């Protein structure tokens, strides 16, 4: 969906009649639905609509109020994001203890490379608080003594800082559907493998145990299926036969930061969108402006023959 559409998100306990009531409200105000997607996970209902509000017969404030009232009546949390709401986007970065991805994001933000504002750093530990404070970014530790996060507090903070994009900069916790559904296609994670290979924990160890010769990292949109969201960018590197998981990690960490930063840039530039479970470049976007996979110079190192066909001897004849 392009940014000229208004996005409406409905999240709450699963029950009958939600879709009908929301779509009827929109129809009564001459709002055309361009796209509708809904799902249920663990008893939580989510519906995302992209609608054309250019000819609606009410004001933006009136639509917000009507949807909020309907949400109260049917027990759903309904949010509205008009195109004008997204002119300057805000970012919340979620971290645990590893600093490399957060450092790359904060450096890019401080250098004015993002075109968006990092408003808050949220963590389930306090290890990276000094790094956030160095950049004068508010830091919130929402973890208990074991590092288990309070997702209610997380949602409150995301709402307080009016978050447009959530970046998981090596945040080592799984987000529940109650969070993911509210920020569909607006949560980016980086994973230390070439997904879909080696999802889940200990990806570098999985790679060494399987004896891969090429390892890598993947930045992707987060869905309710662990490490299976639409891929945005990837980076690859050589995995020597005798490499340990720790050695792969040392090689991979700078690439994790690079892949994540490029994925964030692609999202903020509105250069990619999700279609049928995969990311696509928007029309008019020059792929050479971004590095989504291997650098272009790698092509010159790949052999270009033989290819399927009759072979050189027949071609020469």
Tab-separated table of C-alpha atoms in Angstrom:
chain	number	residue	atom	x	y	z
A	1	UNK	CA	0.000	0.000	0.000
A	2	UNK	CA	1.287	3.467	-0.798
A	3	UNK	CA	1.496	6.178	1.813
A	4	UNK	CA	-1.468	8.084	0.417
A	5	UNK	CA	-3.725	5.566	2.119
A	6	UNK	CA	-4.868	5.864	5.715
A	7	UNK	CA	-4.041	2.866	7.892
A	8	UNK	CA	-6.535	1.574	10.462
A	9	UNK	CA	-5.541	-1.152	12.915
A	10	UNK	CA	-7.995	-3.071	15.070
A	11	UNK	CA	-6.666	-5.286	17.885
A	12	UNK	CA	-8.447	-7.050	20.730
A	13	UNK	CA	-10.053	-10.263	21.924
A	14	UNK	CA	-11.427	-12.390	19.109
A	15	UNK	CA	-15.199	-12.171	18.713
A	16	UNK	CA	-17.773	-12.230	15.928
A	17	UNK	CA	-18.997	-9.174	14.049
A	18	UNK	CA	-15.907	-6.975	14.336
A	19	UNK	CA	-15.171	-6.758	10.615
A	20	UNK	CA	-18.780	-5.957	9.740
A	21	UNK	CA	-19.076	-3.167	12.297
A	22	UNK	CA	-15.824	-1.462	11.325
A	23	UNK	CA	-16.399	-1.678	7.581
A	24	UNK	CA	-19.984	-0.437	7.967
A	25	UNK	CA	-18.752	2.643	9.843
A	26	UNK	CA	-16.317	3.381	7.027
A	27	UNK	CA	-18.933	2.814	4.317
A	28	UNK	CA	-21.308	5.267	6.007
A	29	UNK	CA	-18.612	7.948	5.732
A	30	UNK	CA	-17.775	7.297	2.065
A	31	UNK	CA	-14.398	5.781	2.898
A	32	UNK	CA	-13.205	3.262	0.338
A	33	UNK	CA	-11.354	0.180	1.580
A	34	UNK	CA	-8.341	-0.551	-0.631
A	35	UNK	CA	-6.940	-3.477	1.354
A	36	UNK	CA	-8.071	-5.530	4.355
A	37	UNK	CA	-6.144	-8.232	6.184
A	38	UNK	CA	-7.112	-9.995	9.390
A	39	UNK	CA	-5.736	-12.780	11.543
A	40	UNK	CA	-6.168	-14.406	14.948
A	41	UNK	CA	-3.289	-15.662	17.136
A	42	UNK	CA	-3.582	-16.921	20.711
A	43	UNK	CA	-7.098	-15.512	20.961
A	44	UNK	CA	-6.016	-12.032	19.819
A	45	UNK	CA	-7.798	-10.597	16.779
A	46	UNK	CA	-6.027	-8.227	14.396
A	47	UNK	CA	-7.356	-6.419	11.370
A	48	UNK	CA	-5.386	-3.949	9.266
A	49	UNK	CA	-7.134	-1.796	6.675
A	50	UNK	CA	-5.676	0.609	4.138
A	51	UNK	CA	-8.387	3.025	3.109
A	52	UNK	CA	-8.841	6.016	0.844
A	53	UNK	CA	-10.044	8.935	2.952
A	54	UNK	CA	-9.655	11.584	0.237
A	55	UNK	CA	-13.435	11.855	-0.300
A	56	UNK	CA	-14.738	10.958	3.156
A	57	UNK	CA	-17.724	12.903	4.455
A	58	UNK	CA	-16.236	13.710	7.868
A	59	UNK	CA	-13.125	15.317	9.292
A	60	UNK	CA	-10.081	13.404	10.486
A	61	UNK	CA	-10.963	14.226	14.082
A	62	UNK	CA	-14.540	13.003	13.607
A	63	UNK	CA	-13.288	9.704	12.137
A	64	UNK	CA	-10.878	9.194	15.026
A	65	UNK	CA	-13.637	9.865	17.542
A	66	UNK	CA	-16.114	7.557	15.777
A	67	UNK	CA	-13.628	4.700	15.606
A	68	UNK	CA	-12.560	5.211	19.219
A	69	UNK	CA	-16.217	5.102	20.318
A	70	UNK	CA	-16.819	1.965	18.279
A	71	UNK	CA	-13.683	0.411	19.754
A	72	UNK	CA	-14.986	1.054	23.264
A	73	UNK	CA	-18.341	-0.496	22.348
A	74	UNK	CA	-16.879	-3.703	20.884
A	75	UNK	CA	-13.854	-4.033	23.141
A	76	UNK	CA	-11.197	-3.373	20.498
A	77	UNK	CA	-8.240	-0.998	20.354
A	78	UNK	CA	-8.619	0.929	17.074
A	79	UNK	CA	-5.883	3.249	15.852
A	80	UNK	CA	-5.800	5.490	12.780
A	81	UNK	CA	-2.712	6.754	10.944
A	82	UNK	CA	-3.361	9.338	8.236
A	83	UNK	CA	-0.669	9.990	5.621
A	84	UNK	CA	-0.020	13.398	7.174
A	85	UNK	CA	0.735	11.686	10.508
A	86	UNK	CA	3.765	9.969	9.003
A	87	UNK	CA	5.703	12.877	7.502
A	88	UNK	CA	8.400	12.699	10.210
A	89	UNK	CA	8.609	9.187	11.566
A	90	UNK	CA	9.591	8.214	15.084
A	91	UNK	CA	11.633	5.148	16.008
A	92	UNK	CA	11.737	3.056	19.160
A	93	UNK	CA	14.789	0.790	19.432
A	94	UNK	CA	14.500	-2.381	21.514
A	95	UNK	CA	17.722	-3.895	22.836
A	96	UNK	CA	19.017	-6.411	25.364
A	97	UNK	CA	22.782	-6.450	26.002
A	98	UNK	CA	24.570	-6.422	22.633
A	99	UNK	CA	25.537	-2.900	21.614
A	100	UNK	CA	26.702	-3.111	17.987
A	101	UNK	CA	23.356	-2.630	16.253
A	102	UNK	CA	22.222	0.121	18.616
A	103	UNK	CA	25.520	1.925	18.123
A	104	UNK	CA	25.154	1.845	14.340
A	105	UNK	CA	21.606	3.193	14.520
A	106	UNK	CA	22.484	5.981	16.927
A	107	UNK	CA	25.505	7.034	14.870
A	108	UNK	CA	23.409	7.171	11.693
A	109	UNK	CA	20.712	9.155	13.499
A	110	UNK	CA	23.226	11.598	14.963
A	111	UNK	CA	24.733	12.102	11.493
A	112	UNK	CA	21.304	12.895	10.038
A	113	UNK	CA	21.276	9.809	7.825
A	114	UNK	CA	17.896	8.390	8.846
A	115	UNK	CA	15.461	11.198	8.108
A	116	UNK	CA	13.582	10.090	11.231
A	117	UNK	CA	13.883	10.546	14.974
A	118	UNK	CA	15.012	7.887	17.438
A	119	UNK	CA	12.791	8.853	20.347
A	120	UNK	CA	13.453	6.089	22.872
A	121	UNK	CA	15.537	3.004	23.642
A	122	UNK	CA	13.678	0.245	25.483
A	123	UNK	CA	15.369	-2.797	26.990
A	124	UNK	CA	14.823	-5.793	29.246
A	125	UNK	CA	18.195	-5.058	30.929
A	126	UNK	CA	19.994	-1.847	31.859
A	127	UNK	CA	23.375	-2.680	30.261
A	128	UNK	CA	23.016	-0.266	27.332
A	129	UNK	CA	21.622	2.679	29.270
A	130	UNK	CA	24.985	4.542	29.170
A	131	UNK	CA	25.081	4.299	25.364
A	132	UNK	CA	21.577	5.747	25.037
A	133	UNK	CA	22.378	8.491	27.541
A	134	UNK	CA	25.532	9.393	25.584
A	135	UNK	CA	23.201	10.347	22.711
A	136	UNK	CA	20.660	11.962	25.098
A	137	UNK	CA	18.009	9.394	24.180
A	138	UNK	CA	15.512	8.357	26.882
A	139	UNK	CA	16.141	4.798	28.119
A	140	UNK	CA	13.592	2.529	29.779
A	141	UNK	CA	14.322	-0.839	31.378
A	142	UNK	CA	11.105	-2.893	31.323
A	143	UNK	CA	12.644	-6.186	32.471
A	144	UNK	CA	12.423	-7.855	35.846
A	145	UNK	CA	15.392	-9.371	37.673
A	146	UNK	CA	15.421	-12.248	35.153
A	147	UNK	CA	15.064	-9.977	32.144
A	148	UNK	CA	11.436	-10.869	31.445
A	149	UNK	CA	9.849	-7.773	29.875
A	150	UNK	CA	6.582	-6.169	30.899
A	151	UNK	CA	4.726	-5.960	27.582
A	152	UNK	CA	2.031	-3.762	29.065
A	153	UNK	CA	4.695	-1.199	29.923
A	154	UNK	CA	6.226	-1.679	26.476
A	155	UNK	CA	2.934	-0.866	24.767
A	156	UNK	CA	2.443	2.159	27.007
A	157	UNK	CA	5.901	3.474	26.073
A	158	UNK	CA	5.355	2.880	22.358
A	159	UNK	CA	2.120	4.860	22.591
A	160	UNK	CA	3.711	7.588	24.732
A	161	UNK	CA	6.460	8.150	22.171
A	162	UNK	CA	4.000	7.875	19.261
A	163	UNK	CA	6.146	5.185	17.656
A	164	UNK	CA	6.012	4.676	13.889
A	165	UNK	CA	8.782	2.070	13.570
A	166	UNK	CA	10.100	-0.465	16.074
A	167	UNK	CA	13.658	-1.672	15.494
A	168	UNK	CA	14.815	-4.800	17.292
A	169	UNK	CA	18.546	-4.212	17.628
A	170	UNK	CA	19.413	-7.677	18.962
A	171	UNK	CA	16.444	-7.672	21.330
A	172	UNK	CA	16.557	-11.214	22.667
A	173	UNK	CA	12.895	-11.662	23.475
A	174	UNK	CA	9.933	-12.800	21.382
A	175	UNK	CA	7.178	-10.228	20.982
A	176	UNK	CA	3.660	-11.494	21.570
A	177	UNK	CA	0.846	-11.119	19.007
A	178	UNK	CA	-0.555	-8.324	21.176
A	179	UNK	CA	2.477	-6.211	20.205
A	180	UNK	CA	3.144	-7.523	16.693
A	181	UNK	CA	-0.456	-7.077	15.572
A	182	UNK	CA	-0.467	-3.411	16.593
A	183	UNK	CA	2.627	-2.631	14.522
A	184	UNK	CA	2.247	-4.888	11.496
A	185	UNK	CA	4.990	-4.304	8.900
A	186	UNK	CA	6.462	-1.696	11.251
A	187	UNK	CA	8.794	-3.928	13.279
A	188	UNK	CA	12.220	-4.770	11.847
A	189	UNK	CA	14.504	-7.401	13.348
A	190	UNK	CA	17.988	-8.644	12.480
A	191	UNK	CA	18.768	-12.361	12.741
A	192	UNK	CA	22.261	-13.913	12.579
A	193	UNK	CA	21.658	-16.347	9.718
A	194	UNK	CA	20.634	-16.392	6.091
A	195	UNK	CA	16.962	-16.991	6.755
A	196	UNK	CA	15.027	-19.177	6.308
A	197	UNK	CA	18.027	-21.271	7.417
A	198	UNK	CA	18.702	-21.550	11.157
A	199	UNK	CA	15.810	-19.662	12.755
A	200	UNK	CA	15.564	-19.319	16.510
A	201	UNK	CA	18.331	-19.194	19.085
A	202	UNK	CA	22.041	-19.959	18.641
A	203	UNK	CA	22.029	-19.404	14.869
A	204	UNK	CA	25.819	-19.171	14.584
A	205	UNK	CA	26.151	-22.440	16.485
A	206	UNK	CA	23.574	-24.051	14.218
A	207	UNK	CA	25.609	-22.909	11.213
A	208	UNK	CA	28.834	-24.468	12.502
A	209	UNK	CA	27.105	-27.697	13.451
A	210	UNK	CA	25.661	-27.994	9.933
A	211	UNK	CA	29.036	-27.233	8.363
A	212	UNK	CA	27.930	-24.360	6.143
A	213	UNK	CA	30.572	-22.723	3.968
A	214	UNK	CA	28.707	-19.430	3.637
A	215	UNK	CA	27.008	-17.843	6.647
A	216	UNK	CA	25.178	-14.555	6.929
A	217	UNK	CA	22.608	-12.299	8.532
A	218	UNK	CA	19.072	-11.210	7.659
A	219	UNK	CA	17.005	-8.119	8.451
A	220	UNK	CA	13.301	-8.819	8.164
A	221	UNK	CA	9.853	-7.640	9.170
A	222	UNK	CA	8.545	-9.315	12.312
A	223	UNK	CA	5.463	-11.514	12.196
A	224	UNK	CA	3.897	-13.825	14.761
A	225	UNK	CA	5.862	-16.710	13.194
A	226	UNK	CA	9.369	-16.681	14.666
A	227	UNK	CA	12.039	-15.533	12.189
A	228	UNK	CA	9.754	-16.112	9.210
A	229	UNK	CA	8.783	-12.535	8.364
A	230	UNK	CA	9.390	-10.943	4.954
A	231	UNK	CA	13.106	-10.538	4.248
A	232	UNK	CA	14.375	-7.005	3.567
A	233	UNK	CA	18.185	-7.231	3.424
A	234	UNK	CA	20.849	-9.890	3.795
A	235	UNK	CA	24.628	-10.008	4.109
A	236	UNK	CA	26.850	-13.068	3.625
A	237	UNK	CA	30.373	-14.028	4.640
A	238	UNK	CA	32.755	-16.973	4.362
A	239	UNK	CA	32.553	-19.650	7.061
A	240	UNK	CA	35.878	-21.510	7.246
A	241	UNK	CA	35.619	-25.249	8.033
A	242	UNK	CA	37.352	-24.793	11.383
A	243	UNK	CA	35.446	-21.661	12.460
A	244	UNK	CA	33.863	-21.648	15.908
A	245	UNK	CA	30.474	-20.086	16.662
A	246	UNK	CA	32.296	-17.279	18.466
A	247	UNK	CA	34.420	-16.550	15.398
A	248	UNK	CA	31.359	-16.474	13.164
A	249	UNK	CA	29.703	-14.103	15.609
A	250	UNK	CA	32.669	-11.716	15.552
A	251	UNK	CA	32.557	-11.695	11.763
A	252	UNK	CA	28.784	-11.420	11.627
A	253	UNK	CA	28.155	-8.624	14.127
A	254	UNK	CA	29.308	-5.741	11.866
A	255	UNK	CA	27.182	-7.215	9.074
A	256	UNK	CA	24.193	-7.487	11.418
A	257	UNK	CA	24.492	-3.745	12.058
A	258	UNK	CA	24.903	-2.976	8.337
A	259	UNK	CA	21.960	-5.132	7.233
A	260	UNK	CA	19.690	-3.729	9.943
A	261	UNK	CA	20.610	-0.130	9.164
A	262	UNK	CA	19.990	-0.632	5.438
A	263	UNK	CA	16.632	-2.278	6.146
A	264	UNK	CA	15.629	0.668	8.322
A	265	UNK	CA	16.678	3.062	5.575
A	266	UNK	CA	14.637	1.160	2.979
A	267	UNK	CA	11.585	1.282	5.234
A	268	UNK	CA	11.931	4.955	6.124
A	269	UNK	CA	12.451	5.866	2.456
A	270	UNK	CA	9.224	3.973	1.656
A	271	UNK	CA	11.278	2.043	-0.899
A	272	UNK	CA	9.831	-1.378	-0.012
A	273	UNK	CA	6.434	-2.813	0.801
A	274	UNK	CA	5.108	-6.232	1.796
A	275	UNK	CA	3.115	-8.121	-0.827
A	276	UNK	CA	1.960	-11.721	-0.420
A	277	UNK	CA	4.434	-12.400	2.350
A	278	UNK	CA	7.551	-10.958	0.722
A	279	UNK	CA	9.051	-7.527	0.314
A	280	UNK	CA	9.015	-5.768	-3.043
A	281	UNK	CA	10.691	-2.591	-4.252
A	282	UNK	CA	8.253	0.164	-5.102
A	283	UNK	CA	7.927	1.344	-8.676
A	284	UNK	CA	10.526	3.949	-9.502
A	285	UNK	CA	12.985	2.862	-6.822
A	286	UNK	CA	16.482	2.258	-8.185
A	287	UNK	CA	17.818	-0.975	-6.640
A	288	UNK	CA	21.351	0.362	-7.052
A	289	UNK	CA	20.555	2.974	-4.385
A	290	UNK	CA	20.459	0.232	-1.753
A	291	UNK	CA	22.363	-2.931	-0.908
A	292	UNK	CA	19.733	-5.581	-0.325
A	293	UNK	CA	22.065	-8.561	-0.786
A	294	UNK	CA	25.659	-9.047	-1.899
A	295	UNK	CA	27.543	-6.017	-3.252
A	296	UNK	CA	27.341	-5.589	-7.014
A	297	UNK	CA	31.067	-6.233	-7.514
A	298	UNK	CA	30.555	-9.839	-6.419
A	299	UNK	CA	28.909	-10.550	-9.788
A	300	UNK	CA	32.269	-10.200	-11.523
A	301	UNK	CA	33.663	-13.056	-9.405
A	302	UNK	CA	30.979	-15.540	-10.432
A	303	UNK	CA	31.522	-17.732	-13.529
A	304	UNK	CA	29.101	-17.057	-16.379
A	305	UNK	CA	29.491	-20.394	-18.207
A	306	UNK	CA	28.399	-23.058	-18.792
A	307	UNK	CA	24.650	-22.446	-18.824
A	308	UNK	CA	21.895	-24.854	-19.795
A	309	UNK	CA	21.789	-25.390	-23.593
A	310	UNK	CA	23.619	-27.188	-26.367
A	311	UNK	CA	27.086	-26.178	-25.257
A	312	UNK	CA	29.984	-24.280	-26.824
A	313	UNK	CA	30.787	-26.792	-29.546
A	314	UNK	CA	27.307	-26.611	-31.039
A	315	UNK	CA	27.197	-22.868	-30.637
A	316	UNK	CA	30.444	-22.482	-32.594
A	317	UNK	CA	29.177	-24.706	-35.412
